[in-house]
XYZ file of C-alpha atoms in Angstrom:
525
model
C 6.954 -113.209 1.655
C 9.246 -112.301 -1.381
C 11.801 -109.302 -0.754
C 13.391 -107.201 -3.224
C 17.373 -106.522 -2.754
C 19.512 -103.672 -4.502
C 23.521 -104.543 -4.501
C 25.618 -101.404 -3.573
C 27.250 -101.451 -6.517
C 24.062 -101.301 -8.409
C 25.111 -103.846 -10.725
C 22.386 -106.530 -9.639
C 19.421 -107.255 -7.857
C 18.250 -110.063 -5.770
C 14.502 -111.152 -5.460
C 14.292 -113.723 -2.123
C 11.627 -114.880 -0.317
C 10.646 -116.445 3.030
C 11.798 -119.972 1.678
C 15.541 -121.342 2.020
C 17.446 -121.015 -1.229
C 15.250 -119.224 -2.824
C 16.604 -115.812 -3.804
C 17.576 -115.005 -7.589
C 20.069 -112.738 -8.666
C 19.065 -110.969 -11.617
C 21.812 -107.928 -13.401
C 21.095 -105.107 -14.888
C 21.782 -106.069 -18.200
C 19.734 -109.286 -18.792
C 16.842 -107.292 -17.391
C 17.638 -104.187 -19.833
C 18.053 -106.861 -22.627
C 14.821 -108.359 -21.205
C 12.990 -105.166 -21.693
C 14.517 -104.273 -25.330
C 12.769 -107.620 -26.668
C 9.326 -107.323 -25.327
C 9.714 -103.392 -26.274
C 10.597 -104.846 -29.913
C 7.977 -107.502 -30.307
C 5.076 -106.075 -28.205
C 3.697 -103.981 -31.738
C 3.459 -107.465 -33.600
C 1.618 -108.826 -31.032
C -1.051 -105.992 -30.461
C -1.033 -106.057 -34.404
C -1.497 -109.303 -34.985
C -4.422 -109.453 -32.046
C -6.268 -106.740 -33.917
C -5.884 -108.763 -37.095
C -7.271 -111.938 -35.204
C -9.846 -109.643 -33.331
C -11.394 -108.173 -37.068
C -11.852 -111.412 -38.655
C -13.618 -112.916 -35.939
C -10.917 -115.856 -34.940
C -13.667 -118.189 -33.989
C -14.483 -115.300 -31.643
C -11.687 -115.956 -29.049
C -12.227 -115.198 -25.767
C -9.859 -116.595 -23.303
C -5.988 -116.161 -24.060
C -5.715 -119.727 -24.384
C -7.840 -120.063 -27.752
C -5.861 -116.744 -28.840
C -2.582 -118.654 -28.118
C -3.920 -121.711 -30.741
C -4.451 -118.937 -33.248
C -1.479 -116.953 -32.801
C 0.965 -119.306 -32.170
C 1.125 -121.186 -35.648
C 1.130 -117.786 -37.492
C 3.737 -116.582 -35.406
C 5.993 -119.425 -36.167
C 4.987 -119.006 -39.768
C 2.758 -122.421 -39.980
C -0.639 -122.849 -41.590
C -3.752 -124.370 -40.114
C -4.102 -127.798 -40.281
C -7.529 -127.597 -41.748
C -6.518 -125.451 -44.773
C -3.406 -128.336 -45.148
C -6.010 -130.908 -44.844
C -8.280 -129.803 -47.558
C -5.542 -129.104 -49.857
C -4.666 -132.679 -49.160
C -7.853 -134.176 -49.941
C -8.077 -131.921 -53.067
C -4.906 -133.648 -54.268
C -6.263 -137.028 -53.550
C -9.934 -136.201 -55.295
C -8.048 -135.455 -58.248
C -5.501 -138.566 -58.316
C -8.921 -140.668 -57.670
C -11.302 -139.150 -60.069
C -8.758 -140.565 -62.854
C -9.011 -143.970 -61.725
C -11.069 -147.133 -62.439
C -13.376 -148.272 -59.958
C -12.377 -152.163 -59.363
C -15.273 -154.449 -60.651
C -16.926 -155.778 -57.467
C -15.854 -152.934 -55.159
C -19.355 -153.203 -52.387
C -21.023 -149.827 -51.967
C -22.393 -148.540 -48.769
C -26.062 -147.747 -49.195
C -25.715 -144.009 -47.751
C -23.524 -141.404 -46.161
C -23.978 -143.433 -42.569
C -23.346 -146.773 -44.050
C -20.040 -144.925 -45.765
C -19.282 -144.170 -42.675
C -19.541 -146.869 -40.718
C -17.339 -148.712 -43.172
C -14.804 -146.188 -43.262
C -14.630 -147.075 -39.306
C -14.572 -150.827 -39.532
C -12.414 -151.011 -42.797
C -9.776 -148.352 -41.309
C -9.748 -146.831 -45.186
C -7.604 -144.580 -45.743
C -8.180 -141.008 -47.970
C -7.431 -142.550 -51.468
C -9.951 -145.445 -50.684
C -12.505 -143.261 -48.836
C -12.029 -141.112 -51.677
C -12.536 -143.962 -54.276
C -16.019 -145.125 -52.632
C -17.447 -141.718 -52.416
C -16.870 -141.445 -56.207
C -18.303 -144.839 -56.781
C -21.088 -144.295 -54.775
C -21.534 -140.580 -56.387
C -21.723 -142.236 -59.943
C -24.200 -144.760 -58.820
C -26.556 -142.664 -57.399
C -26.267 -140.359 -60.848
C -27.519 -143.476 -62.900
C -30.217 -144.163 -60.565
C -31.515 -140.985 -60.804
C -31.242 -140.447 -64.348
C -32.856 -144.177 -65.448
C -35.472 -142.899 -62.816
C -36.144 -139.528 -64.616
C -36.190 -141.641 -68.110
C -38.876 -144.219 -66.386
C -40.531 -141.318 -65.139
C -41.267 -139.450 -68.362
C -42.509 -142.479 -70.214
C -45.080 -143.327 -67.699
C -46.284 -139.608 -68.264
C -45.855 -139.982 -71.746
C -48.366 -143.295 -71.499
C -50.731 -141.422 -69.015
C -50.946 -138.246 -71.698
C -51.706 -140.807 -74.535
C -54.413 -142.549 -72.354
C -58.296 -141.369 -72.194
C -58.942 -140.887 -68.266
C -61.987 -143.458 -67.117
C -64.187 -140.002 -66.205
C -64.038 -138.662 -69.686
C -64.252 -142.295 -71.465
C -67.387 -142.793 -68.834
C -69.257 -139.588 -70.348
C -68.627 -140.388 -73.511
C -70.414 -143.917 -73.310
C -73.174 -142.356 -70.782
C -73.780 -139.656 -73.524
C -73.580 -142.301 -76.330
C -76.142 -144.353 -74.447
C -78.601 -140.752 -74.010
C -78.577 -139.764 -77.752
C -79.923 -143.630 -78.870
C -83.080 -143.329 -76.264
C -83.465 -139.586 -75.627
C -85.025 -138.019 -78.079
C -84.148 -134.618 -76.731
C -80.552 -135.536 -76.563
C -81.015 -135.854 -80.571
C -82.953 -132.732 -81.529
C -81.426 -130.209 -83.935
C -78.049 -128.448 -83.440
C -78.852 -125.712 -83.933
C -82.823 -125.233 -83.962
C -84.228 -124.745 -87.587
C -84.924 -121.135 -87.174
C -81.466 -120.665 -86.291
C -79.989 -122.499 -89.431
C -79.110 -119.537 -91.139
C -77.056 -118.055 -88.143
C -74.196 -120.965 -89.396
C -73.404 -119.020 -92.339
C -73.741 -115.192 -91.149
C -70.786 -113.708 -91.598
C -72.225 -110.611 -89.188
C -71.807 -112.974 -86.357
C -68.812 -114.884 -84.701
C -67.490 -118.277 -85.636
C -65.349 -120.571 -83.897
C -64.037 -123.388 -85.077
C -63.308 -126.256 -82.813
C -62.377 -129.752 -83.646
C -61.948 -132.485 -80.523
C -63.441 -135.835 -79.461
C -62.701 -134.961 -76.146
C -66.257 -134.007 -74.781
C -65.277 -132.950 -71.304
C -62.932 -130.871 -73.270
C -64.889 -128.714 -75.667
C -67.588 -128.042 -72.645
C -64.910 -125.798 -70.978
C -63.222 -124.253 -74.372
C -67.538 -123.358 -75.318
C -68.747 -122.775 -71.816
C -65.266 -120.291 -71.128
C -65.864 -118.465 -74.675
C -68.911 -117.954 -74.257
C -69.117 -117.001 -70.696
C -66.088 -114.235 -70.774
C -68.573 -112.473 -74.490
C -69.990 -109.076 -73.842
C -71.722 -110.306 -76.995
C -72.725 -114.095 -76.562
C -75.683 -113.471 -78.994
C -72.796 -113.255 -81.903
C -70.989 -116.622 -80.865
C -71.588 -119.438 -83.136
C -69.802 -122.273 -82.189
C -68.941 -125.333 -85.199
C -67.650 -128.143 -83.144
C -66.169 -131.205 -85.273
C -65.521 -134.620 -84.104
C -65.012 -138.098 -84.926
C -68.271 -141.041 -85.933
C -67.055 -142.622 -82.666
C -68.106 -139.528 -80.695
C -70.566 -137.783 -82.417
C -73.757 -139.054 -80.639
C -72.010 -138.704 -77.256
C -70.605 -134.640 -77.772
C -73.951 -133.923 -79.898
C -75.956 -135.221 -76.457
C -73.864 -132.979 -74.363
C -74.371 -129.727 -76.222
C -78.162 -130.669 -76.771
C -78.984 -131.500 -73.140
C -76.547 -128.380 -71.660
C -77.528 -125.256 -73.901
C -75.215 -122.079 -73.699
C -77.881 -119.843 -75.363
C -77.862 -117.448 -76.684
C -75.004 -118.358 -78.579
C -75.663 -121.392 -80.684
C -73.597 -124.482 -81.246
C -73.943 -127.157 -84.172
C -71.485 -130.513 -83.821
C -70.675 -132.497 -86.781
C -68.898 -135.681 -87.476
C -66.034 -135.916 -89.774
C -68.393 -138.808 -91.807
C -70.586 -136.056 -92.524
C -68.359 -133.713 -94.831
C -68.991 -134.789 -97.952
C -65.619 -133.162 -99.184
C -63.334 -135.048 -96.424
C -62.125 -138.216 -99.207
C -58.889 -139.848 -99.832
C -58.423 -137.555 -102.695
C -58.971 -134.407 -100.976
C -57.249 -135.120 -98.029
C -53.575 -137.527 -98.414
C -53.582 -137.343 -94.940
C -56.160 -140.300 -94.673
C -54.297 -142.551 -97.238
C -51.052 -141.628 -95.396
C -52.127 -142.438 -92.177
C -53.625 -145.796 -92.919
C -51.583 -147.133 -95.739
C -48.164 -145.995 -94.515
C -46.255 -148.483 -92.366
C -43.528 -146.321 -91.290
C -45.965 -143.870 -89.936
C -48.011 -146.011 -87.721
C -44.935 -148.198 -86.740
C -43.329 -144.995 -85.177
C -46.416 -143.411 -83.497
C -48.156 -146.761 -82.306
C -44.846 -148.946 -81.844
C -42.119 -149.358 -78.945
C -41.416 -145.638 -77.992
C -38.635 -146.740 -76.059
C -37.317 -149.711 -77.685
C -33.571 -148.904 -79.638
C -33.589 -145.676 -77.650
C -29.751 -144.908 -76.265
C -30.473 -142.917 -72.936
C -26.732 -142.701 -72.340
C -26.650 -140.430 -75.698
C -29.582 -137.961 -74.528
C -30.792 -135.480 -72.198
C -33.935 -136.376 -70.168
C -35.936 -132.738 -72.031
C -35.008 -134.523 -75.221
C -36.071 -137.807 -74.386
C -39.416 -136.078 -73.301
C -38.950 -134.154 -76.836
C -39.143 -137.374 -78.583
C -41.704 -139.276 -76.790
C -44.416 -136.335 -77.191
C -43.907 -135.878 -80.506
C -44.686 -139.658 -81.283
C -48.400 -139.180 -79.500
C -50.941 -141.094 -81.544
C -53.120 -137.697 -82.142
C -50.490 -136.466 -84.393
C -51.725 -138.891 -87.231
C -55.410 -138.058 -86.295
C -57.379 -136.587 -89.230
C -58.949 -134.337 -86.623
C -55.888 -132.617 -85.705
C -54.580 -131.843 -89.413
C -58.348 -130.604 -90.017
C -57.633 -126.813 -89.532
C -55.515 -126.618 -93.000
C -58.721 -127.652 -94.830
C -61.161 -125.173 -92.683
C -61.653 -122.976 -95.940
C -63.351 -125.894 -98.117
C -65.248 -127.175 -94.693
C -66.862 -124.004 -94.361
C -67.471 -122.472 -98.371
C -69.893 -119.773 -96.720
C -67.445 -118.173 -94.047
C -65.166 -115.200 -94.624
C -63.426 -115.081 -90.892
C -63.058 -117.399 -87.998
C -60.966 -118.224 -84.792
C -59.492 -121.812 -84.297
C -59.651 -123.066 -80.996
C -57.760 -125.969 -79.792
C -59.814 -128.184 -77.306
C -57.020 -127.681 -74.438
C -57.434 -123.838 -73.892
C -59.437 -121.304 -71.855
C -61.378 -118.368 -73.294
C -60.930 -115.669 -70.055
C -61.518 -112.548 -72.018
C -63.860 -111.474 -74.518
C -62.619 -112.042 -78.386
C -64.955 -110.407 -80.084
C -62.233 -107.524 -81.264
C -60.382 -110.184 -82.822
C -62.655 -109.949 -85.906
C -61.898 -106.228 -85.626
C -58.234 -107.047 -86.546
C -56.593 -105.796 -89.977
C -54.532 -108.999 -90.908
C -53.127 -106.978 -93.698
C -53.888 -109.108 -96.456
C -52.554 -112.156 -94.242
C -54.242 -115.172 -93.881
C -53.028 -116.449 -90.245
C -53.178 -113.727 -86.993
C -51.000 -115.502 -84.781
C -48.743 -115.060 -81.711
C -45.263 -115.483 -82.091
C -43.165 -117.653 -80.179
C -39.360 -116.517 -80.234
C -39.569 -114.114 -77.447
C -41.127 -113.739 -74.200
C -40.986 -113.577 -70.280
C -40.857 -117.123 -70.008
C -37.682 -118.417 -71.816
C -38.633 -121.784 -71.829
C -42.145 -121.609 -74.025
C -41.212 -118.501 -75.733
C -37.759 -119.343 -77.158
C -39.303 -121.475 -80.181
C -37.519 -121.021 -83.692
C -37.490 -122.713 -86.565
C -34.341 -125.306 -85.282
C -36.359 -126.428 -82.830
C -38.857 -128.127 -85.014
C -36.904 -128.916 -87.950
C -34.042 -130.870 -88.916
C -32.080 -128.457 -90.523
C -28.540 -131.590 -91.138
C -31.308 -133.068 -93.697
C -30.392 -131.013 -97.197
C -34.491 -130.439 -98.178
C -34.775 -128.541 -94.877
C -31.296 -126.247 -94.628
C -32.082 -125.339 -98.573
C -35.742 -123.618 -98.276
C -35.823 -122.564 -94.068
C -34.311 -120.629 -91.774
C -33.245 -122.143 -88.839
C -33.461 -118.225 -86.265
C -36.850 -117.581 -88.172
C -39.534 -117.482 -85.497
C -41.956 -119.925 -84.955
C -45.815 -119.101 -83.828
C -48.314 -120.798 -82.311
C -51.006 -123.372 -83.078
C -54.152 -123.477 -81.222
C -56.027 -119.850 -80.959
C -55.837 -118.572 -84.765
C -57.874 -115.964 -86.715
C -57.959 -117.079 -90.105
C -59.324 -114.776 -92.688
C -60.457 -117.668 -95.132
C -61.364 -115.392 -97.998
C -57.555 -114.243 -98.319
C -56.662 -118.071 -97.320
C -58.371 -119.172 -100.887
C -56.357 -117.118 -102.928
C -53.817 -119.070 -102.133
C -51.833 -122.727 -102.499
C -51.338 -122.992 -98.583
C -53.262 -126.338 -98.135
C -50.924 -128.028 -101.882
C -48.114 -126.552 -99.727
C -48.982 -128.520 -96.829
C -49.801 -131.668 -98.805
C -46.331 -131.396 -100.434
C -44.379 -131.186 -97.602
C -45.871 -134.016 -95.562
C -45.458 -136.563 -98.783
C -41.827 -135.016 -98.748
C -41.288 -135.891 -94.761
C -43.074 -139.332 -95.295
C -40.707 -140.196 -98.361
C -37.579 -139.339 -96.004
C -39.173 -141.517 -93.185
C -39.828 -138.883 -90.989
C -36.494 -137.508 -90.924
C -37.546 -134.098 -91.848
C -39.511 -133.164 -88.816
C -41.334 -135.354 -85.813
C -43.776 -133.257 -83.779
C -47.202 -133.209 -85.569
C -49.124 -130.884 -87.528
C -47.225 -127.823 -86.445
C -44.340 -128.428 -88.658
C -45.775 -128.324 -91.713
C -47.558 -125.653 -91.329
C -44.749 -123.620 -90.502
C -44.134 -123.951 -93.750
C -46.832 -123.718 -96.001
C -48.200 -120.802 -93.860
C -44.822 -118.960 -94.414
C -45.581 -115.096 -95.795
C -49.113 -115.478 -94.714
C -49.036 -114.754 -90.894
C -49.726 -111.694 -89.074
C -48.145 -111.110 -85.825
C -50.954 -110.330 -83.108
C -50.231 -109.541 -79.592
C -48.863 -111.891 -77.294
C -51.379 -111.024 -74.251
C -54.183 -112.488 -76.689
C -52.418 -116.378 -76.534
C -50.604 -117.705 -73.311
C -49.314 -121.072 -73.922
C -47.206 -123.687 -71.950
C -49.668 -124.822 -69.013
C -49.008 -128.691 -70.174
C -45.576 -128.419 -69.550
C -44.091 -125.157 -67.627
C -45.087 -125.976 -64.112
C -43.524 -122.371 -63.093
C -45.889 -120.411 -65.280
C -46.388 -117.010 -63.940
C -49.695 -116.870 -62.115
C -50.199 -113.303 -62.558
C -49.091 -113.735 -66.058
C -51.830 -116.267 -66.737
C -55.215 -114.417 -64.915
C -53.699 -111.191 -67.698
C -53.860 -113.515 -70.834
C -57.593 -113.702 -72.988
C -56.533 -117.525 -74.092
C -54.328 -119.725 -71.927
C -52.946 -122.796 -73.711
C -52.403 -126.351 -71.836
C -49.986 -126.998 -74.636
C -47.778 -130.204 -73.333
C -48.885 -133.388 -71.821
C -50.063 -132.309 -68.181
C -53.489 -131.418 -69.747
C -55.861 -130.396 -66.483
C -58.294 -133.020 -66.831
C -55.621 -135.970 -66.134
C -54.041 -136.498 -62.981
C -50.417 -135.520 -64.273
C -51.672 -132.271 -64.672
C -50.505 -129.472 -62.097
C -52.613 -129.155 -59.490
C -52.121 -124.955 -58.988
C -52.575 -124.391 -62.775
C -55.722 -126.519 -62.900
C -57.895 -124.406 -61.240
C -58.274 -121.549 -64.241
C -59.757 -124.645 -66.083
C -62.014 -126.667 -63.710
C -63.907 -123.552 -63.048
C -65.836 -124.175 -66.168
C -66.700 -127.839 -65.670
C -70.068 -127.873 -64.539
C -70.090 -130.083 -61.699
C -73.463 -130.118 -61.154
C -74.090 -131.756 -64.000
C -76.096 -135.363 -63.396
C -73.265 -136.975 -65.681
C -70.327 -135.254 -64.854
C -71.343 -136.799 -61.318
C -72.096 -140.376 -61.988
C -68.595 -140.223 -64.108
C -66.915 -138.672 -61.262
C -65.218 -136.307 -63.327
C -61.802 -135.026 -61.464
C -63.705 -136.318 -57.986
């Protein structure tokens, strides 16, 4: 029992309890000392607790935690984690200036680096030197994996899927004992329908048969008018019997289709066309689009998106007579005043009959521009990123900010288009780019019409073309069901397995899978 003892003097008092020797004298002034301190640092502490309280202090709840906090900052020291990063900070940077010895063995992951750490005892500059070892390595795996990864899809884009290779030998095989697969395209009292200017003509030029079912089947299908669609399909001798079979054993009447094989344009000689002499008599040419697409290639120097770049512009259809046939569309078709192009990797999903309605101006080429649009990706194309604008030839006559447009869905008023020296232009420049080995341009057909097209385009609205399906796997969905043509520009075309499986759909919906021979092919099973 303690007991609490005033002097008669008043000068001191004594606290004693029940226990022997254990009272404590205690004056007047140490206690009114005592009380002056705490009465002086009492505010910091309630201040400092508020300060601790607002930002949460690893919400403290007993006094000892709140002791650990306070106690450093009232003795004016810093936490030992802040010290500890700056530390390692200090030792990143001393390390990220050194070489990595030759030899030094690199855990296989973050529990392996680990482990090591453990066994080794390292300490921070050697922890420090691993983790940026191991770092790098991982980078190079990654990027030689990326660089592996985008010539295998450049290979699969080249190749011709067994499906579509199937059809074309199973339609082949038709037209030689079906006599019906080899009646008239069109019918003979629909002849005169191929030259009526009153109607609609569409231009398409594939050997892809699988192909120009859905770009016919979608036109003709999304027509308030499919009485005025006359569709003039071109292909190669290889596959005319096979896509003349198709379109005679699957009719889309009442629009009418005739199919004709490059063999039978009388106009389409070496003379006419340079491309053909070009293409077969130029070494250069078919060394870089049929040769080693990898071979000499410095992947250390480039950027995976221009390593893909290069390897699509060296696909084997941009020497194909069949895809520099639009530039010679007005001599092809004498009788014709106006037509739309069609490439064979779009979808018609809107009627484009008011197309024809469209005042070009005196223009030859109602296109859709390229330099500007929601998605930044396929609609930032200018000039530069076509051209080589270090080569003199190029930087003297273009503009590198000029905007490009697009290839592929075109209205092409051929009557203005043979006034002009638009297919001599073309012809120039590619004899120009073949005596400079290429050096001028790479990627196909588009280039040089660029150029000889340039003061004969008209601008048309963008909603009319969407393009970028082969390559922009974050195409706007909405975007895409809004758009009257959508464009699988790119290499992930939707009838190979590269291409993306959510954007596919707006295409397969015009393969007719009940077809006997899309079946047995097993056409996208």
């Amino acid at each position: 029992m303690m007991q609490l003892h005033i002097s008669p003097s008043m000068r001191s008092i004594t606290i004693s309890s029940s226990k022997v020797g254990a009272a404590r004298h205690i004056s007047y002034r140490t206690l009114f000392h005592t009380i002056l301190i705490l009465a002086f640092l009492l505010p910091f502490v309630f201040i400092l607790t508020a300060l601790v309280t607002l930002e949460g202090a690893n919400k403290c709840s007993s006094i000892d935690c709140l002791g650990r906090r306070l106690g450093p900052r009232l003795l004016g020291r810093v936490d030992d984690s802040e010290r500890l990063a700056r530390d390692f900070y200090k030792i990143l940077n001393e390390v990220s200036t050194r070489d990595i010895p030759d030899g030094l063995k690199l855990p296989d992951s973050f529990h392996h680096l680990v482990s090591d750490t453990k066994n080794n005892r390292y300490d921070a500059k050697t922890f420090a030197l691993v983790l940026r070892a191991m770092m790098e390595k991982f980078e190079r795996d990654i990027r030689e994996t990326k660089f592996a990864e985008l010539t295998n899809k450049h290979f699969a884009a080249s190749s011709i899927p067994k499906g579509i290779h199937c059809l074309s030998l199973r339609l082949t095989d038709e037209y030689s004992s079906n006599a019906h697969a080899r009646r008239q395209l069109p019918s003979p009292e629909r002849l005169p329908r191929l030259s009526d200017n009153a109607r609609h003509h569409f231009i398409l030029s594939t050997d892809n048969i699988l192909a120009a079912s859905v770009v016919v089947s979608s036109a003709v299908r999304s027509s308030s008018k499919p009485e005025k669609i006359v569709f003039h399909v071109i292909t190669d001798k290889k596959t005319y019997a096979g896509m003349h079979s198709w379109f005679a054993l699957n009719s889309v009447s009442p629009a009418i289709v005739e199919v004709r094989g490059v063999h039978q344009f009388d106009w389409l000689t070496r003379e006419n066309v340079p491309v053909l002499e070009a293409v077969e008599s130029h070494n250069g040419l078919m060394n870089y689009y049929h040769g080693s697409h990898v071979a000499g290639a410095n992947l250390s120097e480039t950027t995976p998106r221009r390593f893909a770049s290069k390897l699509q512009s060296r696909s084997p259809k941009y020497i194909s007579l069949l895809n520099h046939l639009r530039i010679y569309i007005p001599e092809l078709f004498p009788n014709l005043d106006k037509v739309v192009f069609l490439d064979d990797d779009v979808v018609v999903q809107r009627d484009l009959a008011p197309l024809w309605d469209v005042d070009l101006g005196g223009k030859v080429n109602g296109a859709v521009e390229t330099c500007r649009g929601e998605d930044e990706r396929v609609m930032s194309k200018r000039l530069r990123n076509y051209f080589n604008f270090s080569h003199p030839h190029i930087a003297k006559h273009l503009d590198p900010e000029e905007c490009a447009w697009a290839y592929g869905m075109n209205v092409f008023d051929l009557k203005a288009w043979r006034k002009t020296n638009i297919r001599e232009t073309y012809h120039f420049w590619l004899r120009e780019n073949l005596k400079s080995n290429l050096t001028m341009w790479k990627l196909g057909t588009l280039p040089p019409a660029l150029i000889a097209f340039k003061g004969h385009v008209h601008i048309i609205d963008s909603s009319w073309h969407m393009l970028g399906l082969g390559y922009q796997s974050q195409t706007n969905v909405e975007s895409i069901r809004r758009a009257a043509v959508i464009h699988y520009n790119g290499q992930s075309k939707p009838w190979l397995e590269i291409g993306f499986e959510h954007l596919r759909p707006f295409w397969t919906k015009y393969v007719n899978y009940s077809n006997d021979f899309i079946k047995n092919c097993h056409i996208l099973e």
